[in-house]
Amino acid sequence: MLSKRLILFILIFNLASYNLWRDWQGKHDPFSGDVAEYYSYNIAAFIDKDLSFSNSHYEYLKPTPKGYKIPKMSIGLAMAYTPFFLLAHAITIITGGIANGTSEYYAYILYYAAMLMVVLGLWYLRKVLLNWFSDKATCYTLAILFFGTNLLYYTLGSNLMAHSFVFSFLCFILYGTHKWHETSKNKYLYCLSFFIGWCVLIRPTSIFMIFIPLLYGVGNVVELKLRFRFLLENKIPLFIGTIFFLLPWIPQVLFWKTYADSIIYYSYGNEGFDFISPQIKNVLFSFRKGWLLYTPLMSLALFGFYNLFKTFPKLFFASAIYFLLTFYVLASWWFWSWGGSFSNRALIDTYPVLAFPIAAFITWFASKKLWKPGKFVLIIFMVFSMFQTYQYTAIVIHWDGMTKAAYKYGFLRLKFNPEERAHFNSLLENHDDNPNTWREDRKKKDQ
């Protein structure tokens, strides 16, 4: 099958070309920026053996009411790192290496683990898509998601960010959802509940993923009533599923209670949401970080919702509700650009679900006369997306300061000489995003 061979090709492509995309070339390790904060729990637990962070001097630690300083990031991604960290730790000790958490084995084992996690996620997403779409539509959909979006960069570039793991976990959730409704076996409910809980711990906006198992396969009012009846008849399995949802939160709750004196603790300080003025236009189209500018093929997902509604209504309502709620909340976050990143990285979390409208669009388009030339246009856009990904690694696309002039100057360039670099830098815009004054700054801009 084409889609199976595509997954194998993606695996080989990843292993053969990762040095083109790695964002820590020439550096000692990939544990910097947000990753360092996620990873600090592993260092604290297994290297320093001090989860109070009392001997740590990380600048990102935040004071708690109990007098400790802790990371603002949750423990969820560190939990995902842990089995690979322990493997690297054991190999490092056995081989007589420097067991400090950041030496060579740690860096490469975690890097390859994140890379393979995405491939595994794509494999399970393929299994789900094949239940609804042809192998050809599935193949093109998976190719678009990987080669035609910023998922490529967060698989091979900065892949220890949350997105590679959350993307894969959401693929597992979709697979568990399909199997639960197909077989009525509760083991799938418990597994998907566990992964939803874990995803919410890592990225709280994943909470809207709950609508997928609840509404998957519901395409009209009659089916909605039947689903409601099914849920009522399965109260005990749903209760047990809720327990599985909460299981990943146990380490986090214990950590918060111990060091912040609260079982639920908001560690983000003054950072928050502006639900009155979501930055929809900026998120979609801005030169700074516009999703559809730097990831244009994802417009197929937006157009594809129409095809999904017309042809696959059983997938439409769950997908549309999940995406619209998630998009609205992400666009309402105070730091809508999500810092240094390629395209809008936060939306990667929605890609497993957006595979449905993309596949619906491909299914419709493949039946038209324009399909033959159209598929070559799709391939050209995938190549263009890979080209822009490389531009980002070469800082021809800046991580947060892009303007229309800077984009135009760097268009179709692979690199700059020193003089060109200086001119490019002069075209960038400096953004002084302040978590303590963002509300006042937003009001001034809106006036």
Short mmCIF file of C-alpha atoms in Angstrom, two decimals:
data_model
loop_
_atom_site.label_atom_id
_atom_site.label_comp_id
_atom_site.label_asym_id
_atom_site.label_seq_id
_atom_site.Cartn_x
_atom_site.Cartn_y
_atom_site.Cartn_z
CA MET A 1 0.00 0.00 0.00
CA LEU A 2 1.20 3.50 -0.85
CA SER A 3 0.55 4.89 2.62
CA LYS A 4 2.57 2.12 4.28
CA ARG A 5 5.49 2.77 1.96
CA LEU A 6 5.21 6.48 2.68
CA ILE A 7 5.66 5.87 6.42
CA LEU A 8 8.77 3.82 5.66
CA PHE A 9 10.05 6.59 3.38
CA ILE A 10 9.47 9.19 6.11
CA LEU A 11 11.44 7.06 8.56
CA ILE A 12 14.35 6.68 6.11
CA PHE A 13 14.16 10.39 5.23
CA ASN A 14 14.37 11.32 8.91
CA LEU A 15 17.36 9.10 9.60
CA ALA A 16 19.18 10.23 6.46
CA SER A 17 18.58 13.98 6.58
CA TYR A 18 18.29 15.00 10.24
CA ASN A 19 21.55 16.95 10.12
CA LEU A 20 19.97 19.36 7.63
CA TRP A 21 17.34 20.41 10.14
CA ARG A 22 18.76 19.97 13.64
CA ASP A 23 18.62 23.28 15.51
CA TRP A 24 21.49 22.38 17.84
CA GLN A 25 24.22 21.90 15.24
CA GLY A 26 27.55 22.84 16.74
CA LYS A 27 26.00 23.05 20.21
CA HIS A 28 26.68 20.66 23.03
CA ASP A 29 23.09 19.49 23.40
CA PRO A 30 19.47 20.28 22.45
CA PHE A 31 18.47 21.19 26.00
CA SER A 32 17.96 24.93 25.73
CA GLY A 33 15.05 27.38 25.77
CA ASP A 34 11.70 25.82 26.66
CA VAL A 35 13.19 22.34 26.39
CA ALA A 36 15.61 23.13 29.23
CA GLU A 37 12.66 24.01 31.44
CA TYR A 38 10.72 20.85 30.56
CA TYR A 39 13.89 18.79 31.02
CA SER A 40 14.83 20.40 34.34
CA TYR A 41 12.55 17.96 36.17
CA ASN A 42 14.60 15.03 34.85
CA ILE A 43 17.86 16.69 35.90
CA ALA A 44 16.42 17.53 39.32
CA ALA A 45 14.99 14.05 39.93
CA PHE A 46 17.76 11.81 38.61
CA ILE A 47 20.96 13.89 38.60
CA ASP A 48 20.60 16.45 41.41
CA LYS A 49 18.12 14.28 43.34
CA ASP A 50 16.45 17.47 44.52
CA LEU A 51 12.98 18.24 43.19
CA SER A 52 12.84 21.36 45.36
CA PHE A 53 15.30 22.99 42.93
CA SER A 54 16.95 24.52 46.02
CA ASN A 55 20.43 24.24 44.50
CA SER A 56 19.37 25.25 41.01
CA HIS A 57 19.86 28.70 39.55
CA TYR A 58 17.73 28.48 36.42
CA GLU A 59 16.45 31.93 35.50
CA TYR A 60 13.03 30.54 34.61
CA LEU A 61 12.21 29.26 38.11
CA LYS A 62 9.20 31.01 39.65
CA PRO A 63 8.66 31.63 43.39
CA THR A 64 5.78 29.81 45.10
CA PRO A 65 3.75 30.78 48.20
CA LYS A 66 5.70 28.15 50.12
CA GLY A 67 9.05 29.81 49.49
CA TYR A 68 10.37 27.46 46.81
CA LYS A 69 11.21 28.25 43.20
CA ILE A 70 9.84 25.85 40.58
CA PRO A 71 9.49 25.69 36.77
CA LYS A 72 6.32 27.19 35.33
CA MET A 73 6.08 24.31 32.84
CA SER A 74 4.27 21.21 34.02
CA ILE A 75 5.90 17.87 34.65
CA GLY A 76 4.05 16.18 31.76
CA LEU A 77 6.71 16.36 29.07
CA ALA A 78 9.42 15.33 31.54
CA MET A 79 7.37 12.18 32.12
CA ALA A 80 7.48 11.51 28.37
CA TYR A 81 11.25 12.04 28.39
CA THR A 82 11.81 9.75 31.38
CA PRO A 83 12.11 6.25 29.81
CA PHE A 84 14.53 7.57 27.20
CA PHE A 85 16.40 9.58 29.81
CA LEU A 86 16.84 6.48 31.99
CA LEU A 87 18.07 4.47 28.99
CA ALA A 88 20.61 7.17 28.17
CA HIS A 89 21.58 7.44 31.84
CA ALA A 90 22.24 3.70 32.10
CA ILE A 91 24.29 3.59 28.88
CA THR A 92 26.29 6.63 29.97
CA ILE A 93 27.15 5.06 33.34
CA ILE A 94 28.01 1.68 31.79
CA THR A 95 30.30 3.28 29.19
CA GLY A 96 31.99 5.54 31.73
CA GLY A 97 30.60 8.74 30.25
CA ILE A 98 29.66 11.97 31.98
CA ALA A 99 26.31 11.24 33.63
CA ASN A 100 25.16 14.84 33.90
CA GLY A 101 21.94 14.59 31.88
CA THR A 102 23.21 16.61 28.93
CA SER A 103 26.13 14.65 27.51
CA GLU A 104 26.12 12.87 24.15
CA TYR A 105 23.97 9.81 24.90
CA TYR A 106 21.24 11.90 26.52
CA ALA A 107 21.14 14.31 23.59
CA TYR A 108 20.98 11.75 20.81
CA ILE A 109 18.77 9.13 22.47
CA LEU A 110 16.11 11.70 23.35
CA TYR A 111 16.42 13.33 19.93
CA TYR A 112 15.91 10.03 18.08
CA ALA A 113 13.12 9.04 20.48
CA ALA A 114 11.15 12.18 19.65
CA MET A 115 11.75 11.64 15.93
CA LEU A 116 10.54 8.05 16.08
CA MET A 117 7.58 9.06 18.22
CA VAL A 118 6.25 11.21 15.37
CA VAL A 119 6.69 8.35 12.89
CA LEU A 120 4.79 6.07 15.26
CA GLY A 121 2.05 8.68 15.54
CA LEU A 122 1.78 8.89 11.75
CA TRP A 123 1.52 5.09 11.60
CA TYR A 124 -1.50 5.08 13.95
CA LEU A 125 -3.04 8.08 12.19
CA ARG A 126 -2.75 6.10 8.95
CA LYS A 127 -4.69 3.24 10.56
CA VAL A 128 -7.50 5.62 11.49
CA LEU A 129 -7.67 7.34 8.10
CA LEU A 130 -7.87 4.06 6.20
CA ASN A 131 -11.17 3.32 7.92
CA TRP A 132 -12.71 6.31 6.14
CA PHE A 133 -10.59 7.18 3.13
CA SER A 134 -8.78 5.44 0.29
CA ASP A 135 -5.12 4.53 0.53
CA LYS A 136 -4.32 7.25 -2.03
CA ALA A 137 -6.10 9.97 -0.06
CA THR A 138 -4.46 8.73 3.13
CA CYS A 139 -1.03 8.78 1.51
CA TYR A 140 -1.39 12.36 0.25
CA THR A 141 -2.79 13.50 3.59
CA LEU A 142 0.12 12.08 5.57
CA ALA A 143 2.61 13.50 3.07
CA ILE A 144 1.03 16.95 3.36
CA LEU A 145 1.05 16.82 7.17
CA PHE A 146 4.70 15.83 7.38
CA PHE A 147 6.43 17.42 4.40
CA GLY A 148 4.04 20.32 3.87
CA THR A 149 3.83 21.78 7.38
CA ASN A 150 5.99 22.87 10.30
CA LEU A 151 5.61 19.35 11.72
CA LEU A 152 8.78 18.57 9.74
CA TYR A 153 10.78 21.11 11.72
CA TYR A 154 9.37 19.94 15.05
CA THR A 155 10.22 16.36 14.14
CA LEU A 156 13.78 16.94 12.96
CA GLY A 157 14.71 20.41 14.17
CA SER A 158 13.54 21.37 17.63
CA ASN A 159 11.88 18.05 18.30
CA LEU A 160 12.13 17.96 22.08
CA MET A 161 9.49 20.67 22.29
CA ALA A 162 6.07 19.44 23.36
CA HIS A 163 4.66 19.26 19.84
CA SER A 164 6.28 16.03 18.66
CA PHE A 165 4.98 14.13 21.68
CA VAL A 166 1.54 15.77 21.81
CA PHE A 167 1.05 15.19 18.07
CA SER A 168 1.82 11.50 18.53
CA PHE A 169 -0.32 11.14 21.65
CA LEU A 170 -3.27 12.70 19.82
CA CYS A 171 -2.79 10.17 17.01
CA PHE A 172 -2.95 7.42 19.64
CA ILE A 173 -6.14 9.01 21.02
CA LEU A 174 -7.76 8.98 17.58
CA TYR A 175 -6.83 5.33 17.13
CA GLY A 176 -8.17 4.43 20.58
CA THR A 177 -11.36 6.38 19.86
CA HIS A 178 -12.00 4.50 16.63
CA LYS A 179 -11.31 1.12 18.22
CA TRP A 180 -13.50 1.92 21.22
CA HIS A 181 -16.51 2.76 19.06
CA GLU A 182 -15.79 -0.08 16.64
CA THR A 183 -15.39 -2.83 19.25
CA SER A 184 -17.01 -1.37 22.43
CA LYS A 185 -13.99 -2.72 24.33
CA ASN A 186 -13.31 -0.60 27.39
CA LYS A 187 -9.55 -1.09 27.24
CA TYR A 188 -9.48 1.40 24.38
CA LEU A 189 -11.52 3.88 26.42
CA TYR A 190 -9.06 3.60 29.30
CA CYS A 191 -6.03 4.04 27.05
CA LEU A 192 -7.41 7.07 25.22
CA SER A 193 -8.51 8.60 28.54
CA PHE A 194 -5.00 8.19 29.93
CA PHE A 195 -3.45 9.86 26.89
CA ILE A 196 -5.97 12.72 26.93
CA GLY A 197 -5.10 13.34 30.58
CA TRP A 198 -1.40 13.25 29.76
CA CYS A 199 -1.84 15.66 26.83
CA VAL A 200 -3.83 18.08 28.99
CA LEU A 201 -1.05 17.98 31.57
CA ILE A 202 1.50 18.85 28.88
CA ARG A 203 -0.65 21.38 27.02
CA PRO A 204 -3.96 22.28 28.74
CA THR A 205 -5.61 23.29 25.44
CA SER A 206 -5.69 19.57 24.64
CA ILE A 207 -8.73 19.39 26.94
CA PHE A 208 -10.95 19.93 23.90
CA MET A 209 -9.79 16.55 22.61
CA ILE A 210 -12.52 15.16 24.88
CA PHE A 211 -15.02 16.02 22.14
CA ILE A 212 -13.39 13.51 19.78
CA PRO A 213 -14.33 10.27 21.62
CA LEU A 214 -17.67 11.78 22.65
CA LEU A 215 -18.76 12.81 19.13
CA TYR A 216 -16.69 10.61 16.81
CA GLY A 217 -19.08 8.92 14.39
CA VAL A 218 -21.98 11.28 15.16
CA GLY A 219 -23.32 12.90 12.00
CA ASN A 220 -26.92 13.84 12.80
CA VAL A 221 -29.41 14.32 15.62
CA VAL A 222 -30.49 10.68 15.68
CA GLU A 223 -26.89 9.51 16.06
CA LEU A 224 -26.34 12.15 18.76
CA LYS A 225 -29.26 10.72 20.77
CA LEU A 226 -27.90 7.20 20.31
CA ARG A 227 -24.46 8.33 21.47
CA PHE A 228 -25.96 10.00 24.53
CA ARG A 229 -27.81 6.78 25.35
CA PHE A 230 -24.61 4.77 24.84
CA LEU A 231 -22.75 7.04 27.27
CA LEU A 232 -25.51 6.72 29.87
CA GLU A 233 -25.40 2.94 29.57
CA ASN A 234 -21.64 2.97 30.15
CA LYS A 235 -21.42 5.16 33.25
CA ILE A 236 -19.11 2.79 35.13
CA PRO A 237 -16.55 2.43 32.29
CA LEU A 238 -16.68 6.24 31.85
CA PHE A 239 -16.04 6.70 35.56
CA ILE A 240 -13.06 4.35 35.34
CA GLY A 241 -11.95 6.25 32.24
CA THR A 242 -12.02 9.45 34.30
CA ILE A 243 -9.67 7.80 36.79
CA PHE A 244 -7.31 6.91 33.94
CA PHE A 245 -7.57 10.53 32.75
CA LEU A 246 -6.41 11.71 36.18
CA LEU A 247 -3.58 9.19 36.61
CA PRO A 248 -0.91 11.24 34.76
CA TRP A 249 -1.76 14.18 37.02
CA ILE A 250 -0.79 12.40 40.25
CA PRO A 251 2.94 13.31 40.07
CA GLN A 252 2.05 16.91 39.20
CA VAL A 253 -0.47 17.28 42.03
CA LEU A 254 2.00 15.81 44.54
CA PHE A 255 4.71 18.17 43.27
CA TRP A 256 2.44 21.23 43.53
CA LYS A 257 1.20 20.25 46.99
CA THR A 258 4.75 19.74 48.24
CA TYR A 259 6.37 22.85 46.81
CA ALA A 260 3.48 25.28 46.19
CA ASP A 261 1.10 24.17 48.98
CA SER A 262 -1.79 23.65 46.55
CA ILE A 263 -3.09 20.69 44.59
CA ILE A 264 -3.92 23.01 41.67
CA TYR A 265 -1.40 25.77 41.09
CA TYR A 266 -1.25 28.35 38.28
CA SER A 267 2.47 28.83 37.70
CA TYR A 268 2.26 31.25 34.76
CA GLY A 269 1.94 34.41 36.85
CA ASN A 270 0.51 37.34 34.89
CA GLU A 271 0.35 35.42 31.62
CA GLY A 272 -3.17 34.70 30.46
CA PHE A 273 -5.87 34.87 27.80
CA ASP A 274 -7.68 37.73 26.12
CA PHE A 275 -10.89 36.05 24.99
CA ILE A 276 -12.40 39.37 23.95
CA SER A 277 -9.74 40.11 21.32
CA PRO A 278 -8.33 36.86 19.90
CA GLN A 279 -5.54 37.56 17.41
CA ILE A 280 -7.12 35.56 14.59
CA LYS A 281 -5.79 37.68 11.73
CA ASN A 282 -2.25 37.71 13.13
CA VAL A 283 -2.27 33.97 13.82
CA LEU A 284 -3.40 33.18 10.28
CA PHE A 285 -1.80 35.79 8.05
CA SER A 286 0.85 37.94 9.76
CA PHE A 287 4.40 38.01 8.43
CA ARG A 288 5.55 37.60 12.00
CA LYS A 289 4.09 34.13 12.42
CA GLY A 290 1.13 33.65 10.08
CA TRP A 291 0.11 30.00 9.98
CA LEU A 292 -1.20 30.12 6.41
CA LEU A 293 1.77 32.18 5.18
CA TYR A 294 4.42 29.79 6.45
CA THR A 295 2.26 26.65 6.27
CA PRO A 296 0.05 27.36 3.21
CA LEU A 297 -1.01 23.76 2.61
CA MET A 298 -3.00 23.82 5.83
CA SER A 299 -5.52 25.97 3.97
CA LEU A 300 -6.63 22.63 2.49
CA ALA A 301 -7.80 21.64 5.97
CA LEU A 302 -9.92 24.78 6.27
CA PHE A 303 -11.43 24.30 2.81
CA GLY A 304 -11.75 20.59 3.49
CA PHE A 305 -14.18 21.09 6.34
CA TYR A 306 -16.83 21.74 3.69
CA ASN A 307 -16.02 18.43 1.97
CA LEU A 308 -15.97 16.70 5.34
CA PHE A 309 -19.43 18.05 6.16
CA LYS A 310 -20.88 17.04 2.80
CA THR A 311 -19.31 13.59 2.49
CA PHE A 312 -18.20 12.46 5.96
CA PRO A 313 -20.58 14.10 8.47
CA LYS A 314 -19.73 11.41 11.03
CA LEU A 315 -16.27 13.01 11.27
CA PHE A 316 -17.28 16.63 10.78
CA PHE A 317 -18.88 17.66 14.06
CA ALA A 318 -16.25 16.21 16.40
CA SER A 319 -13.43 17.62 14.25
CA ALA A 320 -14.96 21.08 13.77
CA ILE A 321 -15.87 21.59 17.43
CA TYR A 322 -12.42 20.47 18.57
CA PHE A 323 -10.56 22.65 16.06
CA LEU A 324 -12.65 25.80 16.49
CA LEU A 325 -12.42 25.74 20.28
CA THR A 326 -8.70 24.98 20.25
CA PHE A 327 -7.96 27.64 17.63
CA TYR A 328 -9.96 30.28 19.51
CA VAL A 329 -8.16 29.61 22.79
CA LEU A 330 -4.71 29.53 21.17
CA ALA A 331 -5.42 32.81 19.34
CA SER A 332 -6.50 34.33 22.66
CA TRP A 333 -3.24 33.56 24.49
CA TRP A 334 -1.39 36.74 25.40
CA PHE A 335 1.73 35.66 23.48
CA TRP A 336 -0.09 34.68 20.30
CA SER A 337 3.17 34.26 18.32
CA TRP A 338 4.34 31.59 20.81
CA GLY A 339 7.90 32.93 20.92
CA GLY A 340 10.75 31.81 18.74
CA SER A 341 9.26 29.29 16.35
CA PHE A 342 8.58 28.38 12.74
CA SER A 343 5.04 29.24 11.65
CA ASN A 344 2.49 28.85 14.46
CA ARG A 345 3.84 25.89 16.39
CA ALA A 346 0.92 25.68 18.82
CA LEU A 347 -1.43 24.60 16.02
CA ILE A 348 0.61 21.44 15.39
CA ASP A 349 -1.45 19.94 18.19
CA THR A 350 -4.51 20.08 15.91
CA TYR A 351 -2.91 18.34 12.92
CA PRO A 352 -4.05 14.77 13.69
CA VAL A 353 -7.68 15.94 13.66
CA LEU A 354 -7.10 18.24 10.66
CA ALA A 355 -6.04 15.12 8.76
CA PHE A 356 -9.77 14.39 8.36
CA PRO A 357 -10.72 17.55 6.40
CA ILE A 358 -7.49 17.32 4.38
CA ALA A 359 -8.30 13.74 3.39
CA ALA A 360 -11.89 14.76 2.57
CA PHE A 361 -10.58 17.53 0.30
CA ILE A 362 -8.13 15.14 -1.41
CA THR A 363 -10.94 12.60 -1.91
CA TRP A 364 -13.07 15.26 -3.61
CA PHE A 365 -10.21 16.76 -5.62
CA ALA A 366 -8.99 13.35 -6.85
CA SER A 367 -12.32 12.85 -8.63
CA LYS A 368 -11.91 16.03 -10.70
CA LYS A 369 -10.23 16.53 -14.07
CA LEU A 370 -7.74 18.93 -12.51
CA TRP A 371 -6.36 16.20 -10.24
CA LYS A 372 -3.43 15.26 -12.51
CA PRO A 373 -1.94 18.77 -12.68
CA GLY A 374 -3.25 19.50 -9.19
CA LYS A 375 -1.25 16.75 -7.51
CA PHE A 376 1.94 18.21 -8.94
CA VAL A 377 0.96 21.58 -7.47
CA LEU A 378 0.58 19.83 -4.10
CA ILE A 379 4.06 18.37 -4.44
CA ILE A 380 5.48 21.78 -5.39
CA PHE A 381 3.94 23.30 -2.25
CA MET A 382 5.36 20.47 -0.13
CA VAL A 383 8.81 21.17 -1.56
CA PHE A 384 8.26 24.89 -0.94
CA SER A 385 7.34 24.16 2.68
CA MET A 386 10.51 22.10 3.11
CA PHE A 387 12.46 24.96 1.53
CA GLN A 388 10.98 27.45 4.00
CA THR A 389 11.78 25.05 6.83
CA TYR A 390 15.41 25.05 5.73
CA GLN A 391 15.29 28.86 5.48
CA TYR A 392 14.21 28.93 9.10
CA THR A 393 17.16 26.77 10.17
CA ALA A 394 19.46 29.15 8.24
CA ILE A 395 17.73 32.22 9.78
CA VAL A 396 16.59 33.43 6.40
CA ILE A 397 13.23 33.29 8.11
CA HIS A 398 13.63 34.82 11.57
CA TRP A 399 12.17 33.13 14.62
CA ASP A 400 10.03 36.08 15.76
CA GLY A 401 10.92 39.33 14.01
CA MET A 402 9.69 38.79 10.45
CA THR A 403 8.13 41.66 8.51
CA LYS A 404 6.80 41.94 4.97
CA ALA A 405 10.06 43.58 3.88
CA ALA A 406 12.18 40.87 5.55
CA TYR A 407 10.10 38.09 4.00
CA LYS A 408 10.33 39.66 0.55
CA TYR A 409 14.10 40.19 0.89
CA GLY A 410 14.73 36.57 1.91
CA PHE A 411 12.24 34.99 -0.50
CA LEU A 412 13.76 31.92 -2.24
CA ARG A 413 17.20 32.57 -0.69
CA LEU A 414 19.11 29.85 1.10
CA LYS A 415 21.57 32.05 2.98
CA PHE A 416 22.97 35.57 3.37
CA ASN A 417 26.50 36.89 3.15
CA PRO A 418 27.55 39.26 5.98
CA GLU A 419 26.36 42.40 4.17
CA GLU A 420 23.04 40.80 3.25
CA ARG A 421 22.63 39.53 6.81
CA ALA A 422 23.10 43.03 8.18
CA HIS A 423 20.47 44.41 5.80
CA PHE A 424 18.08 41.55 6.63
CA ASN A 425 18.49 42.25 10.34
CA SER A 426 17.65 45.91 9.74
CA LEU A 427 14.30 44.83 8.27
CA LEU A 428 13.28 42.81 11.32
CA GLU A 429 10.87 44.07 13.95
CA ASN A 430 11.72 43.85 17.62
CA HIS A 431 8.83 42.72 19.82
CA ASP A 432 9.06 43.53 23.50
CA ASP A 433 6.38 41.12 24.68
CA ASN A 434 6.08 41.56 28.42
CA PRO A 435 4.03 39.07 30.45
CA ASN A 436 3.56 41.68 33.19
CA THR A 437 2.17 44.48 31.01
CA TRP A 438 0.58 42.66 28.07
CA ARG A 439 -2.97 43.64 28.99
CA GLU A 440 -2.12 47.35 29.06
CA ASP A 441 -0.03 47.02 25.88
CA ARG A 442 -2.92 45.27 24.09
CA LYS A 443 -5.36 48.03 25.10
CA LYS A 444 -3.03 50.73 23.77
CA LYS A 445 -2.69 48.96 20.41
CA ASP A 446 -6.45 48.56 20.12
CA GLN A 447 -7.15 52.24 20.75
#
